Amino acid sequence: MKFSTTVTTLLLTVGCLLAQGVTNLRVQQRTDGTFMVDIWYDIVDPVCEAADIGIKASEDNGVTWNLKCSSLSGDKGYVTTPGTDKHIVWDYYADHPNTSGSQLKIQILYTLYGTMTGNDDRIYKTIKIGNQWWMRENLRETKYRDGSDIVYPDDIAGWQDCNENEIGARGVYDNDESYAESYGYVYNMYACADSRNIAPPGWHLSTDEDWIELEMFMGMSEEEANKGGVYRGTDQGNQLKTTRGWYMDGYGSSDIWHFSATPGSFRKSAWDGGIMNSYPPLGYETGYWASTNTIRMLFYYESGIQRRSAIAGYGFSVRLVKD
């Protein structure tokens, strides 16, 4: 039994668009009669602290990728020590006894994880999607980069006063701190735009351009990505939403990129019909600032992503992106 192994480019799952982060894939079948397949690769992204590694295999030169490859050992699964010469051993004969072929191809499946330390010294989970490092949870900062407090008005008058005086403010659903751990705080745009910086060094508030890059990586066309006011794309919103917590499970939410968008609602402004302290119910929608008074909205029964402008006095969730 003898077959050749042909290395292909890395599979673009939750990895990097140009195969950055997991590189230098090498494959070799042993000639000692065991038919073991050795797979080497490197994890070289400087931000990566851990990775989830697997492989896919094809026996028809990449036409289909359903060849069983479960008998794996070595640096597969959750790998907590990035570096060079990571090694997976595939017991090919255990999965496919008495079979051979000459059109085997192997691809690496990978997800890269990291962390970010916020201004409060809180540790946040991060994820690499395409060529971008995103937070994979909502911001819960109480301080700016210089250590000064982000104002927390816990009543209607205080929120209104901050907005009328263009003062940065944060809030939490129903003014109940117990929700902050799951959904984070919402911030008005004045907090996001404050020169004291809501983001720690090396990170920034996600911009409209950051979101467009993310949306196009997930498969949205450039024409769709540049539209405003409507829910754009096909299923890109569902790709970002958590699979639990949304009403009706988000009508097909998949969270395939581990972005983990939660339905934490948002805070309305006094300038929106005078309903200033109103939070729509949990489970139905969420919004993210994308700088310059632009937001992204996700709704439970919408599979796309809405891009529109918003009043600076609204309170929306925040995701940061690495510089």
mmCIF file of N, CA, C and O in Angstrom, residues 48-141:
data_model
loop_
_atom_site.group_PDB
_atom_site.id
_atom_site.type_symbol
_atom_site.label_atom_id
_atom_site.label_comp_id
_atom_site.label_asym_id
_atom_site.label_seq_id
_atom_site.Cartn_x
_atom_site.Cartn_y
_atom_site.Cartn_z
ATOM 1 N N CYS A 48 -1.223 35.142 19.241
ATOM 2 C CA CYS A 48 -1.849 33.865 19.554
ATOM 3 C C CYS A 48 -1.299 33.277 20.858
ATOM 4 O O CYS A 48 -0.088 33.172 21.042
ATOM 5 N N GLU A 49 -2.195 32.888 21.761
ATOM 6 C CA GLU A 49 -1.818 32.231 23.005
ATOM 7 C C GLU A 49 -2.247 30.771 23.041
ATOM 8 O O GLU A 49 -1.746 29.987 23.850
ATOM 9 N N ALA A 50 -3.199 30.428 22.184
ATOM 10 C CA ALA A 50 -3.676 29.053 22.089
ATOM 11 C C ALA A 50 -4.354 28.879 20.739
ATOM 12 O O ALA A 50 -4.725 29.854 20.090
ATOM 13 N N ALA A 51 -4.530 27.636 20.330
ATOM 14 C CA ALA A 51 -5.161 27.353 19.046
ATOM 15 C C ALA A 51 -5.937 26.057 19.147
ATOM 16 O O ALA A 51 -5.631 25.188 19.967
ATOM 17 N N ASP A 52 -6.953 25.955 18.330
ATOM 18 C CA ASP A 52 -7.707 24.710 18.187
ATOM 19 C C ASP A 52 -7.367 24.151 16.809
ATOM 20 O O ASP A 52 -7.686 24.767 15.795
ATOM 21 N N ILE A 53 -6.701 23.011 16.782
ATOM 22 C CA ILE A 53 -6.113 22.481 15.552
ATOM 23 C C ILE A 53 -6.757 21.147 15.189
ATOM 24 O O ILE A 53 -6.939 20.269 16.037
ATOM 25 N N GLY A 54 -7.090 20.985 13.926
ATOM 26 C CA GLY A 54 -7.559 19.714 13.415
ATOM 27 C C GLY A 54 -7.131 19.573 11.969
ATOM 28 O O GLY A 54 -6.466 20.458 11.415
ATOM 29 N N ILE A 55 -7.479 18.456 11.339
ATOM 30 C CA ILE A 55 -7.150 18.285 9.925
ATOM 31 C C ILE A 55 -8.375 17.785 9.176
ATOM 32 O O ILE A 55 -9.301 17.218 9.753
ATOM 33 N N LYS A 56 -8.375 18.052 7.878
ATOM 34 C CA LYS A 56 -9.309 17.445 6.941
ATOM 35 C C LYS A 56 -8.492 16.747 5.872
ATOM 36 O O LYS A 56 -7.378 17.160 5.562
ATOM 37 N N ALA A 57 -9.086 15.718 5.295
ATOM 38 C CA ALA A 57 -8.352 14.978 4.271
ATOM 39 C C ALA A 57 -9.264 14.653 3.094
ATOM 40 O O ALA A 57 -10.474 14.500 3.235
ATOM 41 N N SER A 58 -8.632 14.572 1.930
ATOM 42 C CA SER A 58 -9.328 14.244 0.685
ATOM 43 C C SER A 58 -8.603 13.090 0.007
ATOM 44 O O SER A 58 -7.369 13.031 0.016
ATOM 45 N N GLU A 59 -9.364 12.182 -0.562
ATOM 46 C CA GLU A 59 -8.762 11.070 -1.299
ATOM 47 C C GLU A 59 -8.959 11.214 -2.804
ATOM 48 O O GLU A 59 -8.597 10.321 -3.569
ATOM 49 N N ASP A 60 -9.544 12.355 -3.232
ATOM 50 C CA ASP A 60 -9.787 12.555 -4.663
ATOM 51 C C ASP A 60 -9.212 13.893 -5.134
ATOM 52 O O ASP A 60 -9.815 14.628 -5.887
ATOM 53 N N ASN A 61 -8.023 14.208 -4.601
ATOM 54 C CA ASN A 61 -7.276 15.387 -5.038
ATOM 55 C C ASN A 61 -7.997 16.702 -4.715
ATOM 56 O O ASN A 61 -7.864 17.701 -5.411
ATOM 57 N N GLY A 62 -8.792 16.691 -3.630
ATOM 58 C CA GLY A 62 -9.412 17.922 -3.170
ATOM 59 C C GLY A 62 -10.811 18.180 -3.691
ATOM 60 O O GLY A 62 -11.381 19.239 -3.412
ATOM 61 N N VAL A 63 -11.391 17.236 -4.415
ATOM 62 C CA VAL A 63 -12.774 17.414 -4.891
ATOM 63 C C VAL A 63 -13.733 17.336 -3.715
ATOM 64 O O VAL A 63 -14.652 18.154 -3.572
ATOM 65 N N THR A 64 -13.537 16.369 -2.835
ATOM 66 C CA THR A 64 -14.312 16.261 -1.602
ATOM 67 C C THR A 64 -13.348 16.142 -0.424
ATOM 68 O O THR A 64 -12.185 15.733 -0.597
ATOM 69 N N TRP A 65 -13.855 16.486 0.768
ATOM 70 C CA TRP A 65 -12.996 16.493 1.956
ATOM 71 C C TRP A 65 -13.663 15.712 3.086
ATOM 72 O O TRP A 65 -13.821 16.216 4.198
ATOM 73 N N ASN A 66 -14.039 14.476 2.797
ATOM 74 C CA ASN A 66 -14.743 13.681 3.804
ATOM 75 C C ASN A 66 -14.018 12.387 4.156
ATOM 76 O O ASN A 66 -14.613 11.464 4.701
ATOM 77 N N LEU A 67 -12.740 12.318 3.871
ATOM 78 C CA LEU A 67 -11.969 11.132 4.230
ATOM 79 C C LEU A 67 -11.787 11.097 5.749
ATOM 80 O O LEU A 67 -11.351 12.078 6.357
ATOM 81 N N LYS A 68 -12.133 9.985 6.363
ATOM 82 C CA LYS A 68 -12.038 9.852 7.812
ATOM 83 C C LYS A 68 -10.605 10.054 8.279
ATOM 84 O O LYS A 68 -9.670 9.470 7.734
ATOM 85 N N CYS A 69 -10.429 10.890 9.310
ATOM 86 C CA CYS A 69 -9.089 11.094 9.877
ATOM 87 C C CYS A 69 -9.235 11.335 11.380
ATOM 88 O O CYS A 69 -8.921 12.416 11.886
ATOM 89 N N SER A 70 -9.707 10.314 12.076
ATOM 90 C CA SER A 70 -9.955 10.439 13.518
ATOM 91 C C SER A 70 -8.832 9.881 14.382
ATOM 92 O O SER A 70 -8.739 10.218 15.565
ATOM 93 N N SER A 71 -7.983 9.056 13.817
ATOM 94 C CA SER A 71 -6.912 8.432 14.610
ATOM 95 C C SER A 71 -5.690 9.344 14.629
ATOM 96 O O SER A 71 -4.680 9.109 13.958
ATOM 97 N N LEU A 72 -5.810 10.413 15.391
ATOM 98 C CA LEU A 72 -4.771 11.439 15.443
ATOM 99 C C LEU A 72 -4.169 11.506 16.840
ATOM 100 O O LEU A 72 -4.853 11.290 17.846
ATOM 101 N N SER A 73 -2.898 11.844 16.905
ATOM 102 C CA SER A 73 -2.221 12.087 18.174
ATOM 103 C C SER A 73 -1.245 13.242 17.987
ATOM 104 O O SER A 73 -0.962 13.664 16.866
ATOM 105 N N GLY A 74 -0.753 13.745 19.082
ATOM 106 C CA GLY A 74 0.208 14.847 19.010
ATOM 107 C C GLY A 74 -0.432 16.203 19.206
ATOM 108 O O GLY A 74 -1.388 16.352 19.987
ATOM 109 N N ASP A 75 0.062 17.200 18.479
ATOM 110 C CA ASP A 75 -0.364 18.588 18.673
ATOM 111 C C ASP A 75 -1.642 18.871 17.896
ATOM 112 O O ASP A 75 -1.663 19.635 16.923
ATOM 113 N N LYS A 76 -2.754 18.274 18.342
ATOM 114 C CA LYS A 76 -4.053 18.489 17.719
ATOM 115 C C LYS A 76 -5.031 18.852 18.837
ATOM 116 O O LYS A 76 -4.754 18.673 20.021
ATOM 117 N N GLY A 77 -6.184 19.354 18.439
ATOM 118 C CA GLY A 77 -7.128 19.820 19.444
ATOM 119 C C GLY A 77 -6.681 21.150 20.013
ATOM 120 O O GLY A 77 -6.154 22.005 19.297
ATOM 121 N N TYR A 78 -6.861 21.333 21.303
ATOM 122 C CA TYR A 78 -6.530 22.609 21.943
ATOM 123 C C TYR A 78 -5.045 22.646 22.259
ATOM 124 O O TYR A 78 -4.557 21.939 23.146
ATOM 125 N N VAL A 79 -4.306 23.459 21.522
ATOM 126 C CA VAL A 79 -2.859 23.566 21.660
ATOM 127 C C VAL A 79 -2.545 24.873 22.384
ATOM 128 O O VAL A 79 -2.885 25.952 21.908
ATOM 129 N N THR A 80 -1.923 24.774 23.531
ATOM 130 C CA THR A 80 -1.700 25.957 24.376
ATOM 131 C C THR A 80 -0.287 26.512 24.304
ATOM 132 O O THR A 80 0.032 27.468 25.005
ATOM 133 N N THR A 81 0.564 25.935 23.463
ATOM 134 C CA THR A 81 1.940 26.425 23.338
ATOM 135 C C THR A 81 2.262 26.663 21.866
ATOM 136 O O THR A 81 2.818 25.783 21.198
ATOM 137 N N PRO A 82 1.892 27.835 21.345
ATOM 138 C CA PRO A 82 2.240 28.147 19.950
ATOM 139 C C PRO A 82 3.750 28.068 19.744
ATOM 140 O O PRO A 82 4.538 28.248 20.674
ATOM 141 N N GLY A 83 4.157 27.799 18.508
ATOM 142 C CA GLY A 83 5.575 27.716 18.194
ATOM 143 C C GLY A 83 5.778 26.993 16.878
ATOM 144 O O GLY A 83 4.840 26.789 16.104
ATOM 145 N N THR A 84 7.005 26.576 16.643
ATOM 146 C CA THR A 84 7.351 25.914 15.382
ATOM 147 C C THR A 84 7.415 24.404 15.560
ATOM 148 O O THR A 84 7.519 23.886 16.677
ATOM 149 N N ASP A 85 7.346 23.715 14.431
ATOM 150 C CA ASP A 85 7.491 22.265 14.381
ATOM 151 C C ASP A 85 6.466 21.524 15.254
ATOM 152 O O ASP A 85 6.782 20.513 15.894
ATOM 153 N N LYS A 86 5.232 22.027 15.259
ATOM 154 C CA LYS A 86 4.158 21.276 15.896
ATOM 155 C C LYS A 86 3.922 19.998 15.081
ATOM 156 O O LYS A 86 4.044 20.007 13.854
ATOM 157 N N HIS A 87 3.557 18.922 15.757
ATOM 158 C CA HIS A 87 3.582 17.617 15.098
ATOM 159 C C HIS A 87 2.305 16.840 15.390
ATOM 160 O O HIS A 87 1.932 16.646 16.540
ATOM 161 N N ILE A 88 1.615 16.418 14.338
ATOM 162 C CA ILE A 88 0.467 15.525 14.439
ATOM 163 C C ILE A 88 0.818 14.218 13.744
ATOM 164 O O ILE A 88 1.424 14.220 12.668
ATOM 165 N N VAL A 89 0.434 13.110 14.349
ATOM 166 C CA VAL A 89 0.618 11.789 13.737
ATOM 167 C C VAL A 89 -0.765 11.229 13.426
ATOM 168 O O VAL A 89 -1.627 11.137 14.302
ATOM 169 N N TRP A 90 -0.961 10.869 12.173
ATOM 170 C CA TRP A 90 -2.223 10.266 11.730
ATOM 171 C C TRP A 90 -1.987 8.788 11.441
ATOM 172 O O TRP A 90 -1.180 8.440 10.588
ATOM 173 N N ASP A 91 -2.682 7.945 12.194
ATOM 174 C CA ASP A 91 -2.615 6.498 11.961
ATOM 175 C C ASP A 91 -3.571 6.175 10.812
ATOM 176 O O ASP A 91 -4.732 5.799 11.017
ATOM 177 N N TYR A 92 -3.074 6.323 9.597
ATOM 178 C CA TYR A 92 -3.903 6.149 8.411
ATOM 179 C C TYR A 92 -4.466 4.735 8.332
ATOM 180 O O TYR A 92 -5.642 4.535 8.008
ATOM 181 N N TYR A 93 -3.649 3.752 8.657
ATOM 182 C CA TYR A 93 -4.100 2.366 8.517
ATOM 183 C C TYR A 93 -5.227 2.057 9.496
ATOM 184 O O TYR A 93 -6.134 1.273 9.195
ATOM 185 N N ALA A 94 -5.198 2.650 10.687
ATOM 186 C CA ALA A 94 -6.271 2.422 11.658
ATOM 187 C C ALA A 94 -7.602 2.944 11.128
ATOM 188 O O ALA A 94 -8.658 2.350 11.373
ATOM 189 N N ASP A 95 -7.577 4.063 10.407
ATOM 190 C CA ASP A 95 -8.805 4.632 9.846
ATOM 191 C C ASP A 95 -9.205 3.971 8.538
ATOM 192 O O ASP A 95 -10.404 3.882 8.221
ATOM 193 N N HIS A 96 -8.198 3.490 7.771
ATOM 194 C CA HIS A 96 -8.490 2.958 6.430
ATOM 195 C C HIS A 96 -7.663 1.704 6.161
ATOM 196 O O HIS A 96 -6.728 1.722 5.338
ATOM 197 N N PRO A 97 -7.982 0.613 6.831
ATOM 198 C CA PRO A 97 -7.221 -0.627 6.604
ATOM 199 C C PRO A 97 -7.421 -1.157 5.183
ATOM 200 O O PRO A 97 -8.504 -1.049 4.604
ATOM 201 N N ASN A 98 -6.328 -1.672 4.652
ATOM 202 C CA ASN A 98 -6.362 -2.331 3.334
ATOM 203 C C ASN A 98 -6.811 -1.396 2.211
ATOM 204 O O ASN A 98 -7.465 -1.809 1.261
ATOM 205 N N THR A 99 -6.501 -0.130 2.341
ATOM 206 C CA THR A 99 -6.809 0.823 1.280
ATOM 207 C C THR A 99 -5.558 1.605 0.920
ATOM 208 O O THR A 99 -4.638 1.746 1.726
ATOM 209 N N SER A 100 -5.527 2.098 -0.281
ATOM 210 C CA SER A 100 -4.394 2.916 -0.730
ATOM 211 C C SER A 100 -4.903 3.905 -1.751
ATOM 212 O O SER A 100 -6.039 3.817 -2.222
ATOM 213 N N GLY A 101 -4.051 4.842 -2.090
ATOM 214 C CA GLY A 101 -4.442 5.836 -3.069
ATOM 215 C C GLY A 101 -3.282 6.743 -3.398
ATOM 216 O O GLY A 101 -2.233 6.681 -2.771
ATOM 217 N N SER A 102 -3.472 7.571 -4.397
ATOM 218 C CA SER A 102 -2.384 8.453 -4.833
ATOM 219 C C SER A 102 -2.831 9.905 -4.930
ATOM 220 O O SER A 102 -2.108 10.727 -5.470
ATOM 221 N N GLN A 103 -4.023 10.211 -4.434
ATOM 222 C CA GLN A 103 -4.537 11.572 -4.564
ATOM 223 C C GLN A 103 -4.939 12.152 -3.205
ATOM 224 O O GLN A 103 -5.899 12.896 -3.089
ATOM 225 N N LEU A 104 -4.184 11.789 -2.182
ATOM 226 C CA LEU A 104 -4.486 12.278 -0.837
ATOM 227 C C LEU A 104 -4.001 13.707 -0.669
ATOM 228 O O LEU A 104 -2.869 14.034 -1.018
ATOM 229 N N LYS A 105 -4.876 14.546 -0.128
ATOM 230 C CA LYS A 105 -4.500 15.906 0.249
ATOM 231 C C LYS A 105 -4.948 16.155 1.678
ATOM 232 O O LYS A 105 -5.969 15.627 2.122
ATOM 233 N N ILE A 106 -4.195 16.980 2.363
ATOM 234 C CA ILE A 106 -4.476 17.286 3.769
ATOM 235 C C ILE A 106 -4.537 18.792 3.960
ATOM 236 O O ILE A 106 -3.732 19.533 3.388
ATOM 237 N N GLN A 107 -5.505 19.223 4.749
ATOM 238 C CA GLN A 107 -5.642 20.632 5.101
ATOM 239 C C GLN A 107 -5.667 20.779 6.621
ATOM 240 O O GLN A 107 -6.167 19.902 7.328
ATOM 241 N N ILE A 108 -5.138 21.880 7.089
ATOM 242 C CA ILE A 108 -5.192 22.200 8.513
ATOM 243 C C ILE A 108 -6.437 23.037 8.782
ATOM 244 O O ILE A 108 -6.722 24.004 8.071
ATOM 245 N N LEU A 109 -7.187 22.667 9.825
ATOM 246 C CA LEU A 109 -8.289 23.475 10.336
ATOM 247 C C LEU A 109 -7.789 24.144 11.610
ATOM 248 O O LEU A 109 -7.225 23.467 12.474
ATOM 249 N N TYR A 110 -8.004 25.431 11.752
ATOM 250 C CA TYR A 110 -7.484 26.064 12.964
ATOM 251 C C TYR A 110 -8.292 27.285 13.378
ATOM 252 O O TYR A 110 -8.898 27.966 12.571
ATOM 253 N N THR A 111 -8.302 27.497 14.672
ATOM 254 C CA THR A 111 -8.853 28.697 15.292
ATOM 255 C C THR A 111 -7.775 29.242 16.221
ATOM 256 O O THR A 111 -7.213 28.478 17.019
ATOM 257 N N LEU A 112 -7.479 30.530 16.101
ATOM 258 C CA LEU A 112 -6.458 31.132 16.946
ATOM 259 C C LEU A 112 -7.113 31.974 18.037
ATOM 260 O O LEU A 112 -7.983 32.797 17.762
ATOM 261 N N TYR A 113 -6.668 31.753 19.271
ATOM 262 C CA TYR A 113 -7.201 32.470 20.417
ATOM 263 C C TYR A 113 -6.114 33.311 21.076
ATOM 264 O O TYR A 113 -4.933 32.962 21.062
ATOM 265 N N GLY A 114 -6.540 34.421 21.682
ATOM 266 C CA GLY A 114 -5.627 35.248 22.442
ATOM 267 C C GLY A 114 -6.381 35.930 23.571
ATOM 268 O O GLY A 114 -7.539 35.608 23.858
ATOM 269 N N THR A 115 -5.716 36.881 24.210
ATOM 270 C CA THR A 115 -6.350 37.671 25.265
ATOM 271 C C THR A 115 -5.937 39.130 25.131
ATOM 272 O O THR A 115 -4.930 39.454 24.491
ATOM 273 N N MET A 116 -6.720 39.991 25.715
ATOM 274 C CA MET A 116 -6.433 41.416 25.778
ATOM 275 C C MET A 116 -6.636 41.876 27.215
ATOM 276 O O MET A 116 -7.616 41.488 27.857
ATOM 277 N N THR A 117 -5.722 42.680 27.722
ATOM 278 C CA THR A 117 -5.862 43.250 29.059
ATOM 279 C C THR A 117 -6.421 44.652 28.940
ATOM 280 O O THR A 117 -5.824 45.513 28.291
ATOM 281 N N GLY A 118 -7.581 44.901 29.538
ATOM 282 C CA GLY A 118 -8.245 46.188 29.439
ATOM 283 C C GLY A 118 -7.705 47.222 30.399
ATOM 284 O O GLY A 118 -6.779 46.971 31.190
ATOM 285 N N ASN A 119 -8.288 48.395 30.366
ATOM 286 C CA ASN A 119 -7.854 49.486 31.241
ATOM 287 C C ASN A 119 -8.105 49.182 32.710
ATOM 288 O O ASN A 119 -7.452 49.757 33.592
ATOM 289 N N ASP A 120 -9.059 48.303 32.996
ATOM 290 C CA ASP A 120 -9.354 47.882 34.373
ATOM 291 C C ASP A 120 -8.522 46.681 34.791
ATOM 292 O O ASP A 120 -8.760 46.102 35.855
ATOM 293 N N ASP A 121 -7.570 46.270 33.949
ATOM 294 C CA ASP A 121 -6.790 45.052 34.152
ATOM 295 C C ASP A 121 -7.650 43.797 34.041
ATOM 296 O O ASP A 121 -7.245 42.715 34.473
ATOM 297 N N ARG A 122 -8.807 43.920 33.434
ATOM 298 C CA ARG A 122 -9.643 42.766 33.168
ATOM 299 C C ARG A 122 -9.100 42.044 31.932
ATOM 300 O O ARG A 122 -8.682 42.674 30.971
ATOM 301 N N ILE A 123 -9.105 40.727 31.962
ATOM 302 C CA ILE A 123 -8.625 39.922 30.842
ATOM 303 C C ILE A 123 -9.815 39.532 29.969
ATOM 304 O O ILE A 123 -10.771 38.921 30.448
ATOM 305 N N TYR A 124 -9.746 39.890 28.683
ATOM 306 C CA TYR A 124 -10.798 39.569 27.725
ATOM 307 C C TYR A 124 -10.305 38.508 26.743
ATOM 308 O O TYR A 124 -9.134 38.495 26.365
ATOM 309 N N LYS A 125 -11.230 37.673 26.287
ATOM 310 C CA LYS A 125 -10.919 36.697 25.247
ATOM 311 C C LYS A 125 -10.913 37.379 23.882
ATOM 312 O O LYS A 125 -11.745 38.245 23.613
ATOM 313 N N THR A 126 -9.980 36.975 23.026
ATOM 314 C CA THR A 126 -9.914 37.500 21.668
ATOM 315 C C THR A 126 -9.843 36.345 20.671
ATOM 316 O O THR A 126 -9.511 35.219 21.027
ATOM 317 N N ILE A 127 -10.154 36.659 19.423
ATOM 318 C CA ILE A 127 -10.199 35.647 18.373
ATOM 319 C C ILE A 127 -9.690 36.252 17.074
ATOM 320 O O ILE A 127 -9.916 37.436 16.816
ATOM 321 N N LYS A 128 -8.990 35.472 16.281
ATOM 322 C CA LYS A 128 -8.533 35.967 14.989
ATOM 323 C C LYS A 128 -9.503 35.515 13.903
ATOM 324 O O LYS A 128 -9.757 34.317 13.734
ATOM 325 N N ILE A 129 -10.042 36.488 13.182
ATOM 326 C CA ILE A 129 -10.959 36.219 12.080
ATOM 327 C C ILE A 129 -10.395 36.903 10.849
ATOM 328 O O ILE A 129 -10.270 38.125 10.824
ATOM 329 N N GLY A 130 -10.043 36.119 9.846
ATOM 330 C CA GLY A 130 -9.337 36.706 8.713
ATOM 331 C C GLY A 130 -7.988 37.210 9.169
ATOM 332 O O GLY A 130 -7.224 36.506 9.823
ATOM 333 N N ASN A 131 -7.683 38.457 8.855
ATOM 334 C CA ASN A 131 -6.430 39.056 9.296
ATOM 335 C C ASN A 131 -6.618 39.971 10.503
ATOM 336 O O ASN A 131 -5.711 40.714 10.859
ATOM 337 N N GLN A 132 -7.785 39.921 11.128
ATOM 338 C CA GLN A 132 -8.089 40.819 12.237
ATOM 339 C C GLN A 132 -8.201 40.056 13.552
ATOM 340 O O GLN A 132 -8.756 38.967 13.610
ATOM 341 N N TRP A 133 -7.697 40.683 14.612
ATOM 342 C CA TRP A 133 -7.940 40.195 15.962
ATOM 343 C C TRP A 133 -9.083 41.008 16.570
ATOM 344 O O TRP A 133 -8.993 42.230 16.686
ATOM 345 N N TRP A 134 -10.181 40.325 16.946
ATOM 346 C CA TRP A 134 -11.357 40.933 17.554
ATOM 347 C C TRP A 134 -11.517 40.444 18.992
ATOM 348 O O TRP A 134 -11.141 39.315 19.318
ATOM 349 N N MET A 135 -12.127 41.277 19.832
ATOM 350 C CA MET A 135 -12.630 40.772 21.093
ATOM 351 C C MET A 135 -13.728 39.757 20.788
ATOM 352 O O MET A 135 -14.509 39.954 19.861
ATOM 353 N N ARG A 136 -13.817 38.691 21.577
ATOM 354 C CA ARG A 136 -14.912 37.742 21.403
ATOM 355 C C ARG A 136 -15.930 37.841 22.539
ATOM 356 O O ARG A 136 -16.720 36.934 22.784
ATOM 357 N N GLU A 137 -15.917 38.972 23.228
ATOM 358 C CA GLU A 137 -16.907 39.299 24.248
ATOM 359 C C GLU A 137 -17.042 40.814 24.291
ATOM 360 O O GLU A 137 -16.191 41.539 23.769
ATOM 361 N N ASN A 138 -18.123 41.300 24.878
ATOM 362 C CA ASN A 138 -18.380 42.737 24.911
ATOM 363 C C ASN A 138 -17.547 43.428 25.979
ATOM 364 O O ASN A 138 -17.262 42.857 27.039
ATOM 365 N N LEU A 139 -17.199 44.676 25.704
ATOM 366 C CA LEU A 139 -16.379 45.465 26.612
ATOM 367 C C LEU A 139 -17.114 45.708 27.932
ATOM 368 O O LEU A 139 -18.317 45.972 27.949
ATOM 369 N N ARG A 140 -16.355 45.640 29.044
ATOM 370 C CA ARG A 140 -16.916 45.898 30.371
ATOM 371 C C ARG A 140 -16.022 46.858 31.146
ATOM 372 O O ARG A 140 -15.910 46.767 32.370
ATOM 373 N N GLU A 141 -15.403 47.780 30.429
ATOM 374 C CA GLU A 141 -14.471 48.704 31.073
ATOM 375 C C GLU A 141 -15.201 49.783 31.876
ATOM 376 O O GLU A 141 -16.235 50.303 31.454
#
